[in-house]
């Protein structure tokens, strides 16, 4: 699906911008630029993120994540085990390959 592919590309681009390129992803203009680079309509996205529905959904998703113990990003749970931080991604890859540590 095109929207899922764009969402995956956006997530990767945001992480790359932050962890590799040291860009300020708390700056809405930076995020809009990243989104446009992966094919999003910048104008439509700017309008959407200001809508009450999207803001309420964000608050709800953040509250659910906090209830589950999420405290940062990336935070991935695999088979009940949390992996937090970009430096843990190699451990997650090993776990996905079947290695137990």
Short mmCIF file of N, CA and C in Angstrom, two decimals:
data_model
loop_
_atom_site.label_atom_id
_atom_site.label_comp_id
_atom_site.label_asym_id
_atom_site.label_seq_id
_atom_site.Cartn_x
_atom_site.Cartn_y
_atom_site.Cartn_z
N UNK A 1 0.84 -1.17 0.00
CA UNK A 1 0.00 0.00 0.00
C UNK A 1 0.89 1.25 0.00
N UNK A 2 0.55 2.21 -0.82
CA UNK A 2 1.35 3.43 -0.99
C UNK A 2 1.51 4.22 0.31
N UNK A 3 0.40 4.36 1.08
CA UNK A 3 0.46 5.12 2.32
C UNK A 3 1.38 4.46 3.34
N UNK A 4 1.33 3.13 3.42
CA UNK A 4 2.22 2.42 4.36
C UNK A 4 3.67 2.56 3.94
N UNK A 5 3.93 2.48 2.65
CA UNK A 5 5.30 2.64 2.16
C UNK A 5 5.81 4.04 2.46
N UNK A 6 4.96 5.03 2.29
CA UNK A 6 5.36 6.41 2.58
C UNK A 6 5.60 6.58 4.08
N UNK A 7 4.75 5.98 4.90
CA UNK A 7 4.92 6.08 6.36
C UNK A 7 6.24 5.43 6.78
N UNK A 8 6.56 4.27 6.22
CA UNK A 8 7.84 3.62 6.54
C UNK A 8 9.01 4.49 6.10
N UNK A 9 8.92 5.03 4.89
CA UNK A 9 10.00 5.89 4.37
C UNK A 9 10.15 7.14 5.25
N UNK A 10 9.03 7.69 5.70
CA UNK A 10 9.07 8.87 6.57
C UNK A 10 9.74 8.54 7.90
N UNK A 11 9.33 7.42 8.51
CA UNK A 11 9.92 7.02 9.80
C UNK A 11 11.43 6.85 9.67
N UNK A 12 11.86 6.17 8.63
CA UNK A 12 13.30 5.99 8.42
C UNK A 12 14.00 7.33 8.20
N UNK A 13 13.37 8.21 7.43
CA UNK A 13 13.98 9.51 7.13
C UNK A 13 14.09 10.38 8.39
N UNK A 14 13.08 10.31 9.26
CA UNK A 14 13.11 11.10 10.49
C UNK A 14 14.22 10.58 11.41
N UNK A 15 14.31 9.26 11.56
CA UNK A 15 15.38 8.69 12.39
C UNK A 15 16.74 9.05 11.82
N UNK A 16 16.88 8.96 10.51
CA UNK A 16 18.16 9.30 9.88
C UNK A 16 18.50 10.77 10.11
N UNK A 17 17.49 11.63 9.95
CA UNK A 17 17.71 13.06 10.16
C UNK A 17 18.20 13.33 11.57
N UNK A 18 17.63 12.64 12.54
CA UNK A 18 17.99 12.89 13.94
C UNK A 18 19.31 12.22 14.32
N UNK A 19 19.40 10.92 14.06
CA UNK A 19 20.55 10.14 14.55
C UNK A 19 21.80 10.26 13.68
N UNK A 20 21.63 10.52 12.40
CA UNK A 20 22.78 10.58 11.50
C UNK A 20 23.14 12.02 11.15
N UNK A 21 22.12 12.79 10.77
CA UNK A 21 22.37 14.14 10.27
C UNK A 21 22.27 15.22 11.35
N UNK A 22 21.91 14.83 12.58
CA UNK A 22 21.82 15.76 13.71
C UNK A 22 20.89 16.94 13.43
N UNK A 23 19.76 16.64 12.80
CA UNK A 23 18.77 17.68 12.53
C UNK A 23 17.79 17.77 13.69
N UNK A 24 17.19 18.94 13.86
CA UNK A 24 16.25 19.19 14.95
C UNK A 24 14.85 18.77 14.51
N UNK A 25 14.48 17.53 14.84
CA UNK A 25 13.16 17.04 14.42
C UNK A 25 12.04 17.53 15.32
N UNK A 26 12.36 18.39 16.31
CA UNK A 26 11.31 19.05 17.07
C UNK A 26 10.83 20.31 16.34
N UNK A 27 11.55 20.68 15.29
CA UNK A 27 11.19 21.84 14.49
C UNK A 27 10.19 21.41 13.41
N UNK A 28 8.95 21.94 13.46
CA UNK A 28 7.94 21.53 12.48
C UNK A 28 8.37 21.74 11.02
N UNK A 29 9.13 22.78 10.74
CA UNK A 29 9.58 23.01 9.36
C UNK A 29 10.51 21.89 8.89
N UNK A 30 11.36 21.42 9.78
CA UNK A 30 12.26 20.31 9.44
C UNK A 30 11.45 19.05 9.15
N UNK A 31 10.46 18.78 9.99
CA UNK A 31 9.63 17.58 9.80
C UNK A 31 8.84 17.68 8.50
N UNK A 32 8.31 18.86 8.21
CA UNK A 32 7.56 19.04 6.96
C UNK A 32 8.47 18.84 5.75
N UNK A 33 9.69 19.31 5.84
CA UNK A 33 10.65 19.12 4.75
C UNK A 33 10.95 17.63 4.55
N UNK A 34 11.15 16.92 5.64
CA UNK A 34 11.41 15.48 5.55
C UNK A 34 10.22 14.77 4.93
N UNK A 35 9.02 15.13 5.36
CA UNK A 35 7.80 14.51 4.82
C UNK A 35 7.67 14.79 3.33
N UNK A 36 7.92 16.02 2.93
CA UNK A 36 7.84 16.37 1.50
C UNK A 36 8.88 15.58 0.70
N UNK A 37 10.06 15.37 1.28
CA UNK A 37 11.11 14.62 0.59
C UNK A 37 10.72 13.17 0.31
N UNK A 38 9.82 12.59 1.14
CA UNK A 38 9.39 11.21 0.89
C UNK A 38 8.07 11.14 0.13
N UNK A 39 7.58 12.31 -0.32
CA UNK A 39 6.42 12.32 -1.20
C UNK A 39 5.13 12.83 -0.61
N UNK A 40 5.14 13.30 0.63
CA UNK A 40 3.92 13.83 1.24
C UNK A 40 3.60 15.21 0.69
N UNK A 41 2.33 15.53 0.66
CA UNK A 41 1.88 16.85 0.26
C UNK A 41 2.05 17.76 1.48
N UNK A 42 3.03 18.63 1.43
CA UNK A 42 3.38 19.47 2.58
C UNK A 42 2.21 20.32 3.05
N UNK A 43 1.47 20.90 2.15
CA UNK A 43 0.34 21.77 2.52
C UNK A 43 -0.75 20.96 3.22
N UNK A 44 -1.12 19.83 2.63
CA UNK A 44 -2.16 18.99 3.23
C UNK A 44 -1.71 18.47 4.59
N UNK A 45 -0.46 18.10 4.71
CA UNK A 45 0.06 17.60 5.98
C UNK A 45 0.04 18.69 7.05
N UNK A 46 0.43 19.91 6.67
CA UNK A 46 0.42 21.03 7.62
C UNK A 46 -0.98 21.26 8.16
N UNK A 47 -1.97 21.19 7.29
CA UNK A 47 -3.36 21.38 7.71
C UNK A 47 -3.80 20.22 8.61
N UNK A 48 -3.46 19.00 8.21
CA UNK A 48 -3.89 17.80 8.95
C UNK A 48 -3.34 17.79 10.37
N UNK A 49 -2.06 18.10 10.55
CA UNK A 49 -1.47 18.01 11.89
C UNK A 49 -2.01 19.07 12.84
N UNK A 50 -2.65 20.08 12.31
CA UNK A 50 -3.27 21.10 13.16
C UNK A 50 -4.72 20.78 13.49
N UNK A 51 -5.27 19.70 12.92
CA UNK A 51 -6.67 19.38 13.17
C UNK A 51 -6.86 18.82 14.58
N UNK A 52 -8.00 19.12 15.21
CA UNK A 52 -8.26 18.61 16.56
C UNK A 52 -8.24 17.08 16.61
N UNK A 53 -8.69 16.42 15.56
CA UNK A 53 -8.72 14.96 15.53
C UNK A 53 -7.31 14.37 15.62
N UNK A 54 -6.40 14.93 14.87
CA UNK A 54 -5.02 14.45 14.88
C UNK A 54 -4.35 14.76 16.21
N UNK A 55 -4.59 15.94 16.74
CA UNK A 55 -4.02 16.30 18.04
C UNK A 55 -4.54 15.39 19.15
N UNK A 56 -5.85 15.09 19.12
CA UNK A 56 -6.42 14.18 20.11
C UNK A 56 -5.86 12.77 19.96
N UNK A 57 -5.70 12.33 18.73
CA UNK A 57 -5.14 10.98 18.49
C UNK A 57 -3.71 10.91 19.00
N UNK A 58 -2.92 11.95 18.78
CA UNK A 58 -1.55 11.98 19.27
C UNK A 58 -1.52 11.88 20.79
N UNK A 59 -2.35 12.67 21.46
CA UNK A 59 -2.41 12.62 22.92
C UNK A 59 -2.78 11.22 23.41
N UNK A 60 -3.73 10.60 22.75
CA UNK A 60 -4.17 9.26 23.12
C UNK A 60 -3.07 8.23 22.92
N UNK A 61 -2.38 8.29 21.79
CA UNK A 61 -1.29 7.35 21.49
C UNK A 61 -0.13 7.52 22.47
N UNK A 62 0.20 8.76 22.80
CA UNK A 62 1.28 9.02 23.76
C UNK A 62 0.89 8.49 25.13
N UNK A 63 -0.34 8.71 25.55
CA UNK A 63 -0.80 8.20 26.85
C UNK A 63 -0.72 6.68 26.89
N UNK A 64 -1.14 6.01 25.82
CA UNK A 64 -1.07 4.54 25.78
C UNK A 64 0.37 4.06 25.84
N UNK A 65 1.26 4.73 25.12
CA UNK A 65 2.67 4.35 25.12
C UNK A 65 3.26 4.50 26.52
N UNK A 66 2.96 5.60 27.19
CA UNK A 66 3.47 5.83 28.54
C UNK A 66 2.96 4.77 29.51
N UNK A 67 1.68 4.38 29.36
CA UNK A 67 1.11 3.34 30.20
C UNK A 67 1.85 2.02 30.01
N UNK A 68 2.37 1.77 28.82
CA UNK A 68 3.08 0.53 28.52
C UNK A 68 4.56 0.62 28.88
N UNK A 69 5.01 1.77 29.38
CA UNK A 69 6.39 1.91 29.80
C UNK A 69 7.32 2.50 28.76
N UNK A 70 6.79 2.92 27.64
CA UNK A 70 7.62 3.53 26.60
C UNK A 70 8.08 4.89 27.12
N UNK A 71 9.37 5.17 26.96
CA UNK A 71 9.89 6.43 27.47
C UNK A 71 10.78 7.15 26.47
N UNK A 72 10.87 6.68 25.25
CA UNK A 72 11.69 7.33 24.25
C UNK A 72 11.54 6.63 22.91
N UNK A 73 12.38 7.01 21.98
CA UNK A 73 12.29 6.46 20.64
C UNK A 73 13.69 6.33 20.04
N UNK A 74 13.96 5.27 19.34
CA UNK A 74 13.08 4.13 19.08
C UNK A 74 12.93 3.25 20.31
N UNK A 75 11.74 2.72 20.49
CA UNK A 75 11.41 1.80 21.56
C UNK A 75 10.62 0.68 20.92
N UNK A 76 11.20 -0.48 20.85
CA UNK A 76 10.58 -1.61 20.16
C UNK A 76 10.49 -2.77 21.12
N UNK A 77 9.34 -3.45 21.14
CA UNK A 77 9.16 -4.62 21.97
C UNK A 77 9.12 -5.85 21.06
N UNK A 78 9.99 -6.81 21.36
CA UNK A 78 10.05 -8.06 20.59
C UNK A 78 9.92 -9.22 21.56
N UNK A 79 8.87 -10.01 21.40
CA UNK A 79 8.61 -11.14 22.30
C UNK A 79 8.62 -10.71 23.76
N UNK A 80 8.04 -9.56 24.03
CA UNK A 80 7.94 -9.06 25.39
C UNK A 80 9.17 -8.36 25.92
N UNK A 81 10.25 -8.35 25.16
CA UNK A 81 11.48 -7.72 25.61
C UNK A 81 11.64 -6.34 24.95
N UNK A 82 11.79 -5.29 25.75
CA UNK A 82 11.94 -3.95 25.17
C UNK A 82 13.37 -3.69 24.69
N UNK A 83 13.47 -2.97 23.61
CA UNK A 83 14.74 -2.51 23.06
C UNK A 83 14.60 -1.01 22.89
N UNK A 84 15.40 -0.24 23.63
CA UNK A 84 15.31 1.21 23.57
C UNK A 84 16.61 1.79 23.04
N UNK A 85 16.48 2.66 22.07
CA UNK A 85 17.62 3.40 21.54
C UNK A 85 18.17 2.82 20.26
N UNK A 86 18.71 3.70 19.44
CA UNK A 86 19.29 3.28 18.16
C UNK A 86 20.47 2.34 18.37
N UNK A 87 21.16 2.48 19.49
CA UNK A 87 22.30 1.62 19.75
C UNK A 87 21.89 0.19 20.09
N UNK A 88 20.60 -0.05 20.32
CA UNK A 88 20.10 -1.40 20.60
C UNK A 88 19.58 -2.11 19.35
N UNK A 89 19.54 -1.43 18.24
CA UNK A 89 19.01 -2.05 17.02
C UNK A 89 19.80 -3.29 16.60
N UNK A 90 21.14 -3.32 16.74
CA UNK A 90 21.85 -4.57 16.42
C UNK A 90 21.42 -5.74 17.32
N UNK A 91 21.13 -5.46 18.59
CA UNK A 91 20.64 -6.51 19.48
C UNK A 91 19.26 -6.99 19.03
N UNK A 92 18.42 -6.07 18.61
CA UNK A 92 17.10 -6.44 18.10
C UNK A 92 17.24 -7.30 16.85
N UNK A 93 18.13 -6.92 15.96
CA UNK A 93 18.36 -7.72 14.75
C UNK A 93 18.81 -9.13 15.11
N UNK A 94 19.69 -9.24 16.09
CA UNK A 94 20.14 -10.56 16.53
C UNK A 94 18.97 -11.36 17.10
N UNK A 95 18.14 -10.71 17.88
CA UNK A 95 16.97 -11.38 18.47
C UNK A 95 16.03 -11.86 17.37
N UNK A 96 15.80 -11.04 16.37
CA UNK A 96 14.94 -11.43 15.26
C UNK A 96 15.53 -12.59 14.45
N UNK A 97 16.86 -12.70 14.48
CA UNK A 97 17.53 -13.80 13.79
C UNK A 97 17.53 -15.08 14.63
N UNK A 98 16.94 -15.01 15.83
CA UNK A 98 16.82 -16.19 16.65
C UNK A 98 17.86 -16.34 17.74
N UNK A 99 18.73 -15.37 17.88
CA UNK A 99 19.75 -15.45 18.92
C UNK A 99 19.17 -14.98 20.25
N UNK A 100 19.52 -15.70 21.30
CA UNK A 100 19.07 -15.33 22.64
C UNK A 100 20.29 -14.89 23.42
N UNK A 101 20.13 -13.79 24.13
CA UNK A 101 21.26 -13.29 24.94
C UNK A 101 20.76 -12.81 26.27
#
